[in-house]
Amino acid sequence: MEPLERYRPIVDDFDAFLEACERPLGNAARVNTIKASVERTLEALEEEGLAYEQADWNPRVLDLETGSPGSTWTSFHGFTHGQEEVSAVPPVVLDPQPGERVWDSCAAPGGKATQLAALMDDEGTVVANDNNLGRISALRFNAERLGATSLAVTNADARNYSLNRFDFDEFDRALVDAPCTCEGTIRKNPDALDNWSEGAIASVAGVQKGILRRAIQATREGGTVVYSTCTFAPEENEAVVQHALEEEDCRVVDFDLDLEYSPGLTEWDGEEFDSSLERTARIYPHQNDTGGFFVTKLEVTA
Amino acid sequence: MSENDGQRFDRLPATPAERTVEGRVSREEVVDYFEDRFGIPPETFADYTFWEKGAGKIWIYAGEAPTPLEIEAIGMTCLRTRQEHWKPTTDFVQRFGGRATDCVIELDREEARAFATGEDQEIERWEGDWGYLIGAHTIADDLEPIGIGLYVHGELRSMVPKGRQREL
């Protein structure tokens, strides 16, 4: 937990934060409405004798009381998909509509890409890209199990992503759920901080900036880009968004999210950020008993 | 007639008359097959396109794409053609098999469990066609397709792929 000490000045109730980081997480699952309605899924869970709790902010997000969430009929039928509660936030913030063209730049293993498809009633085009061919097989497996027919899967570096392969030249919306140092997954992966270093943060931040810039360029004027990470480091969060504000045509916009969270930072380590960064969301583990997350909603302005 | 290129997605021709690739099935034949064999209404597929990548492997897709297309995947694999008996995939059957009226075998609790595990089992009561059937069971008050099976000589062989099999 040593690396997290650097966040003492920015986290309210830092002791509760540390304490939450040391508690393991339960089994969260998302209801996949491509395969079954929430009502039917809950009825099927009850039939199997599985206890659940629905998240207050999203009836499609469940806390499941089972030791093996992958060995249930609801999972076998693709009614449910194991997905951490906060990881269901970015697609909801992106708010894709049926028929739209949506890009998921770092999509494997596919939890969020299939959630985007479900939010679009599986109508439209979700281009699910990942640069890691090995992880793409997991993405394809999940997409087929969950019955997502609107996905087109590509294997490319998101930083210089080409739309030449398609007939359209811009997206309506894009999700950049960026590769990151994953500090916020410590409750799921106790070794998440083992290889932590400021050098690792600096190096991944460069990649994040490249992907976010490409996503903004590839999205139409008036379109939406959501940038998210599962880490606390401001270098990977506010500083990346600040870079995008300086280099690309976009602005940070408000969004509704019925979870407890803290506003984004406007300064860190001597660096000042635009005041609009306050509209981004830092979700800490002790606030909703979840993993940690950072989410930003951007509007493309040209 | 050209040869099939297994490395890319090609959209299926609308009808057999429009075929340009040796051995490739048409959209019409695929939709007819799902209707003839399983009673799935053709309008089910009005907003979908069908593609071939890999010899005989047919994919169903709801999004936009030009043909040909060299990417990793579009939509889901739905059917294996270029063999005597066409074979739907388990994932397709789970997604669209709820609309089927024919060749659906209802399994009881224990049979359903065995089927999902990948086991073959003797089921004498089936009086319908032999060949590929949709295995289904009742969950939350409605019949729900589990996957594809092959019925011959009083035996239902589970065709649920290894990676999808689960102990339930």
Short mmCIF file of C-alpha atoms in Angstrom, two decimals:
data_model
loop_
_atom_site.label_atom_id
_atom_site.label_comp_id
_atom_site.label_asym_id
_atom_site.label_seq_id
_atom_site.Cartn_x
_atom_site.Cartn_y
_atom_site.Cartn_z
CA MET A 1 0.00 0.00 0.00
CA GLU A 2 3.10 2.20 0.25
CA PRO A 3 2.70 3.76 -3.22
CA LEU A 4 -0.77 4.99 -2.28
CA GLU A 5 0.71 7.30 0.39
CA ARG A 6 1.22 9.95 -2.28
CA TYR A 7 -2.58 10.36 -2.44
CA ARG A 8 -2.94 11.25 1.25
CA PRO A 9 -3.22 14.98 0.44
CA ILE A 10 -5.99 14.52 -2.15
CA VAL A 11 -8.22 11.79 -0.67
CA ASP A 12 -10.84 12.69 1.93
CA ASP A 13 -10.76 10.27 4.86
CA PHE A 14 -7.51 8.67 3.76
CA ASP A 15 -7.65 6.03 6.50
CA ALA A 16 -11.03 4.76 5.27
CA PHE A 17 -9.56 4.76 1.74
CA LEU A 18 -6.59 2.59 2.81
CA GLU A 19 -8.82 0.29 4.82
CA ALA A 20 -11.13 -0.22 1.81
CA CYS A 21 -8.14 -0.95 -0.45
CA GLU A 22 -7.20 -3.81 1.86
CA ARG A 23 -10.67 -5.42 1.77
CA PRO A 24 -11.28 -7.92 -1.07
CA LEU A 25 -14.12 -7.20 -3.46
CA GLY A 26 -17.26 -9.30 -3.89
CA ASN A 27 -18.47 -10.85 -7.14
CA ALA A 28 -20.06 -8.21 -9.32
CA ALA A 29 -21.91 -9.05 -12.52
CA ARG A 30 -23.68 -7.07 -15.21
CA VAL A 31 -27.01 -8.16 -16.65
CA ASN A 32 -26.59 -8.58 -20.41
CA THR A 33 -29.87 -7.28 -21.82
CA ILE A 34 -28.97 -8.58 -25.29
CA LYS A 35 -29.79 -12.05 -23.93
CA ALA A 36 -32.40 -11.41 -21.22
CA SER A 37 -34.22 -8.64 -19.39
CA VAL A 38 -33.24 -7.67 -15.86
CA GLU A 39 -36.52 -9.19 -14.55
CA ARG A 40 -35.95 -12.54 -16.24
CA THR A 41 -32.33 -12.65 -15.12
CA LEU A 42 -33.28 -11.99 -11.50
CA GLU A 43 -35.95 -14.68 -11.69
CA ALA A 44 -33.39 -17.14 -13.09
CA LEU A 45 -30.96 -16.29 -10.29
CA GLU A 46 -33.68 -16.86 -7.72
CA GLU A 47 -34.51 -20.22 -9.31
CA GLU A 48 -30.87 -21.21 -8.91
CA GLY A 49 -30.98 -20.14 -5.28
CA LEU A 50 -28.39 -17.40 -5.81
CA ALA A 51 -28.64 -14.31 -3.64
CA TYR A 52 -27.95 -10.95 -5.26
CA GLU A 53 -28.12 -7.26 -4.60
CA GLN A 54 -28.81 -4.66 -7.30
CA ALA A 55 -26.61 -1.56 -7.36
CA ASP A 56 -28.49 1.61 -6.37
CA TRP A 57 -27.13 3.57 -9.32
CA ASN A 58 -27.74 0.90 -11.96
CA PRO A 59 -30.30 -1.95 -11.81
CA ARG A 60 -28.24 -3.90 -14.36
CA VAL A 61 -25.31 -4.17 -12.00
CA LEU A 62 -25.48 -6.94 -9.42
CA ASP A 63 -23.48 -8.09 -6.43
CA LEU A 64 -23.67 -11.90 -6.55
CA GLU A 65 -23.27 -14.10 -3.52
CA THR A 66 -21.58 -17.14 -5.03
CA GLY A 67 -18.10 -18.56 -4.96
CA SER A 68 -18.18 -19.48 -8.65
CA PRO A 69 -20.09 -16.83 -10.62
CA GLY A 70 -18.97 -18.39 -13.92
CA SER A 71 -20.67 -21.72 -13.16
CA THR A 72 -24.28 -20.62 -13.08
CA TRP A 73 -27.04 -21.03 -15.64
CA THR A 74 -27.39 -17.26 -15.95
CA SER A 75 -23.71 -17.00 -16.87
CA PHE A 76 -23.88 -20.01 -19.21
CA HIS A 77 -26.80 -18.42 -21.08
CA GLY A 78 -25.00 -15.08 -21.20
CA PHE A 79 -27.68 -13.39 -19.09
CA THR A 80 -24.89 -12.19 -16.79
CA HIS A 81 -21.26 -11.25 -17.26
CA GLY A 82 -18.72 -10.93 -14.47
CA GLN A 83 -17.75 -7.26 -14.43
CA GLU A 84 -16.63 -5.02 -11.60
CA GLU A 85 -19.22 -2.45 -10.55
CA VAL A 86 -17.14 0.66 -11.41
CA SER A 87 -16.07 -0.86 -14.70
CA ALA A 88 -19.72 -0.57 -15.78
CA VAL A 89 -19.55 3.22 -15.33
CA PRO A 90 -17.76 4.42 -18.51
CA PRO A 91 -20.24 2.93 -21.04
CA VAL A 92 -23.12 4.46 -19.09
CA VAL A 93 -21.39 7.87 -19.17
CA LEU A 94 -20.70 7.49 -22.91
CA ASP A 95 -24.45 6.83 -23.38
CA PRO A 96 -24.35 5.33 -26.91
CA GLN A 97 -27.61 5.19 -28.90
CA PRO A 98 -28.97 2.44 -31.18
CA GLY A 99 -27.67 2.78 -34.74
CA GLU A 100 -24.59 4.83 -33.87
CA ARG A 101 -20.94 4.17 -34.76
CA VAL A 102 -18.96 3.72 -31.59
CA TRP A 103 -15.27 3.04 -31.05
CA ASP A 104 -13.91 1.13 -28.06
CA SER A 105 -10.19 1.78 -28.51
CA CYS A 106 -8.85 -0.64 -25.87
CA ALA A 107 -11.65 -3.19 -25.79
CA ALA A 108 -10.28 -6.56 -24.60
CA PRO A 109 -11.51 -8.59 -22.82
CA GLY A 110 -14.80 -7.04 -23.91
CA GLY A 111 -16.89 -6.31 -20.80
CA LYS A 112 -17.37 -2.66 -21.74
CA ALA A 113 -17.62 -3.27 -25.51
CA THR A 114 -20.48 -5.73 -25.01
CA GLN A 115 -22.05 -3.32 -22.52
CA LEU A 116 -21.95 -0.62 -25.22
CA ALA A 117 -23.66 -3.04 -27.63
CA ALA A 118 -26.32 -3.81 -25.01
CA LEU A 119 -26.96 -0.10 -24.38
CA MET A 120 -27.49 0.25 -28.16
CA ASP A 121 -29.95 -2.70 -28.20
CA ASP A 122 -27.26 -4.44 -30.29
CA GLU A 123 -28.13 -2.13 -33.21
CA GLY A 124 -25.38 -0.10 -34.86
CA THR A 125 -21.63 -0.60 -35.05
CA VAL A 126 -19.31 -1.05 -32.09
CA VAL A 127 -15.73 -1.20 -33.33
CA ALA A 128 -13.94 -3.10 -30.58
CA ASN A 129 -10.20 -2.67 -30.99
CA ASP A 130 -7.27 -3.96 -29.02
CA ASN A 131 -3.55 -4.00 -29.75
CA ASN A 132 -3.04 -7.35 -28.00
CA LEU A 133 -3.92 -10.30 -30.22
CA GLY A 134 -3.92 -12.74 -27.28
CA ARG A 135 -6.51 -10.68 -25.41
CA ILE A 136 -8.64 -10.43 -28.55
CA SER A 137 -9.47 -14.13 -28.31
CA ALA A 138 -11.00 -13.44 -24.88
CA LEU A 139 -12.89 -10.50 -26.35
CA ARG A 140 -14.29 -12.63 -29.17
CA PHE A 141 -15.26 -15.42 -26.78
CA ASN A 142 -17.15 -12.98 -24.55
CA ALA A 143 -18.83 -11.23 -27.48
CA GLU A 144 -20.18 -14.52 -28.82
CA ARG A 145 -21.25 -15.81 -25.42
CA LEU A 146 -23.10 -12.55 -24.78
CA GLY A 147 -24.64 -12.60 -28.27
CA ALA A 148 -23.31 -9.19 -29.34
CA THR A 149 -23.83 -9.09 -33.11
CA SER A 150 -22.98 -5.39 -33.55
CA LEU A 151 -19.28 -5.75 -32.77
CA ALA A 152 -16.51 -5.45 -35.36
CA VAL A 153 -13.22 -6.57 -33.81
CA THR A 154 -9.91 -5.07 -34.96
CA ASN A 155 -6.31 -5.58 -33.83
CA ALA A 156 -4.34 -2.35 -34.12
CA ASP A 157 -2.43 0.30 -32.18
CA ALA A 158 -5.13 2.79 -31.17
CA ARG A 159 -2.69 5.72 -31.32
CA ASN A 160 -2.59 5.74 -35.11
CA TYR A 161 -5.87 3.92 -35.76
CA SER A 162 -6.99 4.00 -39.37
CA LEU A 163 -10.64 4.13 -40.41
CA ASN A 164 -9.75 3.11 -43.96
CA ARG A 165 -11.00 -0.39 -43.28
CA PHE A 166 -14.57 0.90 -42.95
CA ASP A 167 -16.93 2.88 -45.18
CA PHE A 168 -17.33 5.71 -42.68
CA ASP A 169 -14.66 8.18 -41.64
CA GLU A 170 -15.67 9.20 -38.14
CA PHE A 171 -17.35 7.82 -35.05
CA ASP A 172 -20.30 9.26 -33.14
CA ARG A 173 -18.74 8.29 -29.83
CA ALA A 174 -15.53 6.78 -28.54
CA LEU A 175 -14.49 5.11 -25.32
CA VAL A 176 -10.87 5.26 -24.22
CA ASP A 177 -10.64 2.89 -21.27
CA ALA A 178 -6.92 3.25 -21.26
CA PRO A 179 -4.18 0.82 -20.24
CA CYS A 180 -2.97 2.13 -16.88
CA THR A 181 -1.09 1.26 -13.71
CA CYS A 182 -4.32 -0.25 -12.30
CA GLU A 183 -3.84 1.05 -8.76
CA GLY A 184 -7.62 1.01 -8.33
CA THR A 185 -7.82 -2.76 -8.90
CA ILE A 186 -5.86 -3.52 -5.71
CA ARG A 187 -8.94 -5.08 -4.08
CA LYS A 188 -9.24 -7.59 -6.95
CA ASN A 189 -5.52 -8.06 -7.65
CA PRO A 190 -3.51 -7.85 -4.41
CA ASP A 191 -0.28 -7.72 -6.46
CA ALA A 192 -1.43 -4.71 -8.51
CA LEU A 193 1.15 -2.45 -6.84
CA ASP A 194 4.07 -4.88 -6.94
CA ASN A 195 5.75 -3.30 -9.95
CA TRP A 196 4.64 0.23 -9.16
CA SER A 197 7.03 3.05 -10.07
CA GLU A 198 6.81 6.68 -11.10
CA GLY A 199 8.65 5.65 -14.27
CA ALA A 200 5.86 3.19 -15.13
CA ILE A 201 3.30 5.96 -14.65
CA ALA A 202 5.23 8.34 -16.92
CA SER A 203 5.62 5.73 -19.61
CA VAL A 204 1.97 4.62 -19.71
CA ALA A 205 0.82 8.27 -19.58
CA GLY A 206 2.51 8.83 -22.93
CA VAL A 207 0.50 5.99 -24.45
CA GLN A 208 -2.73 7.28 -22.86
CA LYS A 209 -2.23 10.75 -24.36
CA GLY A 210 -1.69 9.25 -27.80
CA ILE A 211 -4.83 7.11 -27.65
CA LEU A 212 -7.05 9.89 -26.29
CA ARG A 213 -5.88 12.32 -28.97
CA ARG A 214 -6.62 9.78 -31.72
CA ALA A 215 -10.08 9.09 -30.27
CA ILE A 216 -10.94 12.81 -30.32
CA GLN A 217 -9.68 13.14 -33.92
CA ALA A 218 -11.71 10.09 -35.00
CA THR A 219 -14.96 11.37 -33.46
CA ARG A 220 -17.31 13.77 -35.26
CA GLU A 221 -17.95 17.35 -34.15
CA GLY A 222 -20.54 17.29 -31.39
CA GLY A 223 -19.67 13.67 -30.63
CA THR A 224 -18.66 12.31 -27.24
CA VAL A 225 -15.43 10.78 -25.98
CA VAL A 226 -15.17 9.16 -22.57
CA TYR A 227 -11.73 8.73 -21.03
CA SER A 228 -11.38 6.36 -18.09
CA THR A 229 -8.74 4.49 -16.10
CA CYS A 230 -8.74 2.22 -13.09
CA THR A 231 -5.94 4.15 -11.40
CA PHE A 232 -5.58 7.07 -9.00
CA ALA A 233 -2.42 8.67 -10.44
CA PRO A 234 -3.22 12.23 -11.63
CA GLU A 235 -0.44 11.88 -14.22
CA GLU A 236 -2.61 9.23 -15.92
CA ASN A 237 -5.90 11.02 -15.37
CA GLU A 238 -6.25 14.82 -15.17
CA ALA A 239 -2.85 15.41 -16.81
CA VAL A 240 -3.83 13.26 -19.80
CA VAL A 241 -7.14 15.09 -20.22
CA GLN A 242 -5.32 18.45 -19.80
CA HIS A 243 -2.99 17.43 -22.64
CA ALA A 244 -5.99 16.60 -24.85
CA LEU A 245 -7.61 19.98 -24.06
CA GLU A 246 -4.42 21.74 -25.13
CA GLU A 247 -3.82 19.73 -28.30
CA GLU A 248 -7.29 18.81 -29.65
CA ASP A 249 -10.69 20.44 -30.19
CA CYS A 250 -12.69 19.31 -27.19
CA ARG A 251 -14.07 20.35 -23.83
CA VAL A 252 -14.88 18.63 -20.56
CA VAL A 253 -18.63 18.31 -19.94
CA ASP A 254 -20.77 17.39 -16.93
CA PHE A 255 -22.51 14.05 -16.57
CA ASP A 256 -24.96 12.49 -14.15
CA LEU A 257 -23.76 9.56 -12.12
CA ASP A 258 -25.68 8.34 -9.11
CA LEU A 259 -22.57 7.19 -7.24
CA GLU A 260 -20.50 8.93 -4.61
CA TYR A 261 -17.31 10.40 -6.08
CA SER A 262 -14.86 13.26 -5.75
CA PRO A 263 -14.27 15.98 -8.35
CA GLY A 264 -11.14 15.81 -10.51
CA LEU A 265 -8.05 17.76 -9.44
CA THR A 266 -7.06 21.18 -10.75
CA GLU A 267 -3.48 20.84 -9.56
CA TRP A 268 -1.00 18.11 -8.77
CA ASP A 269 2.68 18.13 -7.99
CA GLY A 270 3.11 21.80 -8.96
CA GLU A 271 1.22 21.44 -12.22
CA GLU A 272 -2.04 23.34 -12.73
CA PHE A 273 -4.95 21.99 -14.76
CA ASP A 274 -7.89 23.73 -16.42
CA SER A 275 -10.74 24.44 -14.00
CA SER A 276 -13.05 22.24 -16.10
CA LEU A 277 -11.12 19.22 -14.80
CA GLU A 278 -13.33 19.55 -11.71
CA ARG A 279 -16.10 18.04 -13.85
CA THR A 280 -14.27 14.73 -14.05
CA ALA A 281 -14.96 12.01 -11.48
CA ARG A 282 -12.59 10.25 -9.11
CA ILE A 283 -14.28 7.19 -7.63
CA TYR A 284 -12.48 5.94 -4.54
CA PRO A 285 -12.92 2.42 -3.09
CA HIS A 286 -14.27 3.61 0.28
CA GLN A 287 -17.00 5.79 -1.25
CA ASN A 288 -19.19 3.01 -2.71
CA ASP A 289 -17.30 -0.12 -1.61
CA THR A 290 -15.99 -0.72 -5.16
CA GLY A 291 -12.68 -0.61 -7.01
CA GLY A 292 -11.12 2.76 -7.87
CA PHE A 293 -11.87 4.57 -11.11
CA PHE A 294 -11.46 7.85 -12.98
CA VAL A 295 -13.96 9.00 -15.62
CA THR A 296 -14.09 12.04 -17.89
CA LYS A 297 -16.69 13.00 -20.47
CA LEU A 298 -15.49 15.14 -23.40
CA GLU A 299 -17.43 16.81 -26.17
CA VAL A 300 -15.65 17.10 -29.51
CA THR A 301 -15.92 20.73 -30.65
CA ALA A 302 -14.59 20.65 -34.23
CA MET B 1 -15.70 -18.56 -60.24
CA SER B 2 -12.91 -17.48 -57.89
CA GLU B 3 -11.60 -19.35 -54.86
CA ASN B 4 -12.56 -18.57 -51.28
CA ASP B 5 -9.97 -16.38 -49.49
CA GLY B 6 -9.90 -17.69 -45.92
CA GLN B 7 -8.16 -14.59 -44.54
CA ARG B 8 -10.92 -12.07 -45.07
CA PHE B 9 -14.64 -11.50 -44.62
CA ASP B 10 -16.75 -11.56 -47.77
CA ARG B 11 -20.43 -10.72 -47.67
CA LEU B 12 -22.62 -13.55 -48.92
CA PRO B 13 -24.33 -13.01 -52.28
CA ALA B 14 -28.09 -12.42 -51.97
CA THR B 15 -29.01 -15.42 -54.12
CA PRO B 16 -27.21 -18.44 -55.63
CA ALA B 17 -27.39 -16.74 -59.08
CA GLU B 18 -25.17 -13.90 -57.82
CA ARG B 19 -22.46 -16.21 -56.56
CA THR B 20 -18.89 -15.45 -57.70
CA VAL B 21 -16.92 -17.68 -55.33
CA GLU B 22 -16.83 -21.46 -55.73
CA GLY B 23 -18.91 -23.29 -53.12
CA ARG B 24 -20.07 -20.15 -51.29
CA VAL B 25 -23.64 -20.23 -50.00
CA SER B 26 -26.02 -17.32 -50.50
CA ARG B 27 -27.92 -15.30 -47.93
CA GLU B 28 -31.15 -16.76 -49.28
CA GLU B 29 -29.95 -20.32 -48.67
CA VAL B 30 -28.85 -19.50 -45.12
CA VAL B 31 -32.13 -17.82 -44.20
CA ASP B 32 -34.08 -20.65 -45.87
CA TYR B 33 -32.10 -23.22 -43.90
CA PHE B 34 -32.90 -21.60 -40.56
CA GLU B 35 -36.57 -21.48 -41.55
CA ASP B 36 -36.81 -24.98 -43.04
CA ARG B 37 -34.89 -26.74 -40.29
CA PHE B 38 -35.86 -24.76 -37.19
CA GLY B 39 -38.85 -22.64 -38.22
CA ILE B 40 -37.03 -19.40 -37.45
CA PRO B 41 -38.97 -16.68 -39.36
CA PRO B 42 -36.87 -15.13 -42.16
CA GLU B 43 -37.77 -11.59 -40.99
CA THR B 44 -35.67 -12.31 -37.90
CA PHE B 45 -32.64 -11.59 -40.07
CA ALA B 46 -33.92 -8.53 -41.95
CA ASP B 47 -31.41 -6.19 -40.28
CA TYR B 48 -28.44 -8.57 -40.41
CA THR B 49 -25.84 -9.39 -43.02
CA PHE B 50 -24.12 -12.76 -43.48
CA TRP B 51 -20.43 -13.23 -44.24
CA GLU B 52 -17.95 -16.01 -44.94
CA LYS B 53 -14.43 -16.10 -43.51
CA GLY B 54 -12.63 -19.39 -43.40
CA ALA B 55 -14.00 -22.08 -45.70
CA GLY B 56 -17.67 -22.63 -44.87
CA LYS B 57 -17.69 -20.56 -41.68
CA ILE B 58 -20.64 -18.16 -41.81
CA TRP B 59 -20.90 -15.05 -39.59
CA ILE B 60 -23.94 -12.93 -38.74
CA TYR B 61 -23.45 -9.20 -38.25
CA ALA B 62 -25.69 -6.25 -37.34
CA GLY B 63 -23.24 -3.40 -38.02
CA GLU B 64 -21.85 -1.56 -41.03
CA ALA B 65 -18.93 -2.90 -43.04
CA PRO B 66 -17.64 -2.90 -46.62
CA THR B 67 -16.89 -6.15 -48.41
CA PRO B 68 -14.27 -7.59 -48.51
CA LEU B 69 -12.96 -6.80 -45.03
CA GLU B 70 -9.76 -7.90 -43.32
CA ILE B 71 -10.34 -7.65 -39.56
CA GLU B 72 -10.45 -10.09 -36.65
CA ALA B 73 -14.19 -10.65 -36.35
CA ILE B 74 -17.62 -9.26 -37.17
CA GLY B 75 -20.67 -10.19 -35.14
CA MET B 76 -20.66 -13.91 -34.37
CA THR B 77 -20.11 -17.21 -36.15
CA CYS B 78 -23.51 -18.72 -36.82
CA LEU B 79 -23.25 -21.66 -39.20
CA ARG B 80 -20.84 -24.15 -40.73
CA THR B 81 -21.50 -24.83 -44.42
CA ARG B 82 -19.49 -26.56 -47.17
CA GLN B 83 -20.33 -29.93 -45.56
CA GLU B 84 -23.24 -32.33 -46.12
CA HIS B 85 -25.14 -31.36 -42.97
CA TRP B 86 -24.92 -27.69 -42.05
CA LYS B 87 -24.27 -27.07 -38.40
CA PRO B 88 -25.37 -23.99 -36.42
CA THR B 89 -23.15 -22.77 -33.59
CA THR B 90 -24.12 -22.98 -29.94
CA ASP B 91 -23.72 -19.20 -29.52
CA PHE B 92 -26.01 -18.53 -32.49
CA VAL B 93 -28.58 -20.96 -31.12
CA GLN B 94 -28.48 -19.20 -27.73
CA ARG B 95 -28.93 -15.80 -29.40
CA PHE B 96 -31.57 -16.62 -32.04
CA GLY B 97 -32.85 -20.14 -31.21
CA GLY B 98 -35.61 -18.76 -28.99
CA ARG B 99 -37.53 -18.05 -32.20
CA ALA B 100 -37.30 -21.68 -33.36
CA THR B 101 -40.42 -23.85 -33.53
CA ASP B 102 -38.97 -27.06 -35.00
CA CYS B 103 -36.12 -29.39 -34.06
CA VAL B 104 -36.04 -28.08 -30.50
CA ILE B 105 -35.64 -30.81 -27.90
CA GLU B 106 -36.82 -29.93 -24.40
CA LEU B 107 -34.54 -31.23 -21.72
CA ASP B 108 -35.33 -31.76 -18.06
CA ARG B 109 -33.10 -30.50 -15.28
CA GLU B 110 -30.64 -33.38 -15.27
CA GLU B 111 -30.56 -33.71 -19.05
CA ALA B 112 -29.92 -29.98 -19.42
CA ARG B 113 -27.06 -30.17 -16.96
CA ALA B 114 -25.48 -33.11 -18.83
CA PHE B 115 -25.94 -31.32 -22.15
CA ALA B 116 -24.17 -28.17 -20.90
CA THR B 117 -21.34 -30.32 -19.58
CA GLY B 118 -20.81 -31.76 -23.07
CA GLU B 119 -22.10 -35.25 -22.30
CA ASP B 120 -23.83 -37.54 -24.80
CA GLN B 121 -27.05 -39.13 -23.52
CA GLU B 122 -29.71 -41.66 -24.52
CA ILE B 123 -33.03 -39.89 -25.11
CA GLU B 124 -35.60 -42.28 -26.57
CA ARG B 125 -38.66 -40.00 -26.55
CA TRP B 126 -37.63 -37.79 -29.52
CA GLU B 127 -39.82 -38.52 -32.54
CA GLY B 128 -38.73 -35.69 -34.78
CA ASP B 129 -35.95 -35.46 -37.39
CA TRP B 130 -32.51 -36.80 -36.75
CA GLY B 131 -29.55 -34.47 -37.17
CA TYR B 132 -28.78 -31.15 -35.52
CA LEU B 133 -31.27 -30.11 -32.83
CA ILE B 134 -31.51 -27.18 -30.48
CA GLY B 135 -31.24 -28.36 -26.88
CA ALA B 136 -33.42 -26.20 -24.61
CA HIS B 137 -34.73 -26.10 -21.06
CA THR B 138 -37.14 -24.03 -19.02
CA ILE B 139 -35.58 -21.22 -17.05
CA ALA B 140 -37.53 -18.40 -15.42
CA ASP B 141 -40.82 -19.75 -16.87
CA ASP B 142 -39.70 -19.78 -20.51
CA LEU B 143 -37.93 -22.21 -22.78
CA GLU B 144 -34.32 -21.11 -23.28
CA PRO B 145 -31.94 -22.61 -25.85
CA ILE B 146 -28.78 -24.11 -24.35
CA GLY B 147 -26.87 -25.06 -27.48
CA ILE B 148 -26.63 -27.34 -30.46
CA GLY B 149 -26.81 -31.13 -30.30
CA LEU B 150 -26.66 -33.98 -32.80
CA TYR B 151 -29.43 -36.57 -32.54
CA VAL B 152 -28.86 -40.05 -34.05
CA HIS B 153 -29.99 -43.58 -33.09
CA GLY B 154 -31.73 -42.51 -29.87
CA GLU B 155 -28.74 -40.56 -28.62
CA LEU B 156 -28.37 -36.79 -28.17
CA ARG B 157 -24.74 -35.77 -28.55
CA SER B 158 -23.91 -32.42 -27.07
CA MET B 159 -22.09 -30.19 -29.57
CA VAL B 160 -21.49 -27.45 -26.98
CA PRO B 161 -17.85 -26.47 -27.64
CA LYS B 162 -15.29 -27.39 -24.97
CA GLY B 163 -14.62 -23.80 -23.99
CA ARG B 164 -18.34 -23.20 -23.41
CA GLN B 165 -19.01 -26.37 -21.40
CA ARG B 166 -19.72 -25.81 -17.69
CA GLU B 167 -20.46 -27.95 -14.66
CA LEU B 168 -23.76 -26.49 -13.47
#
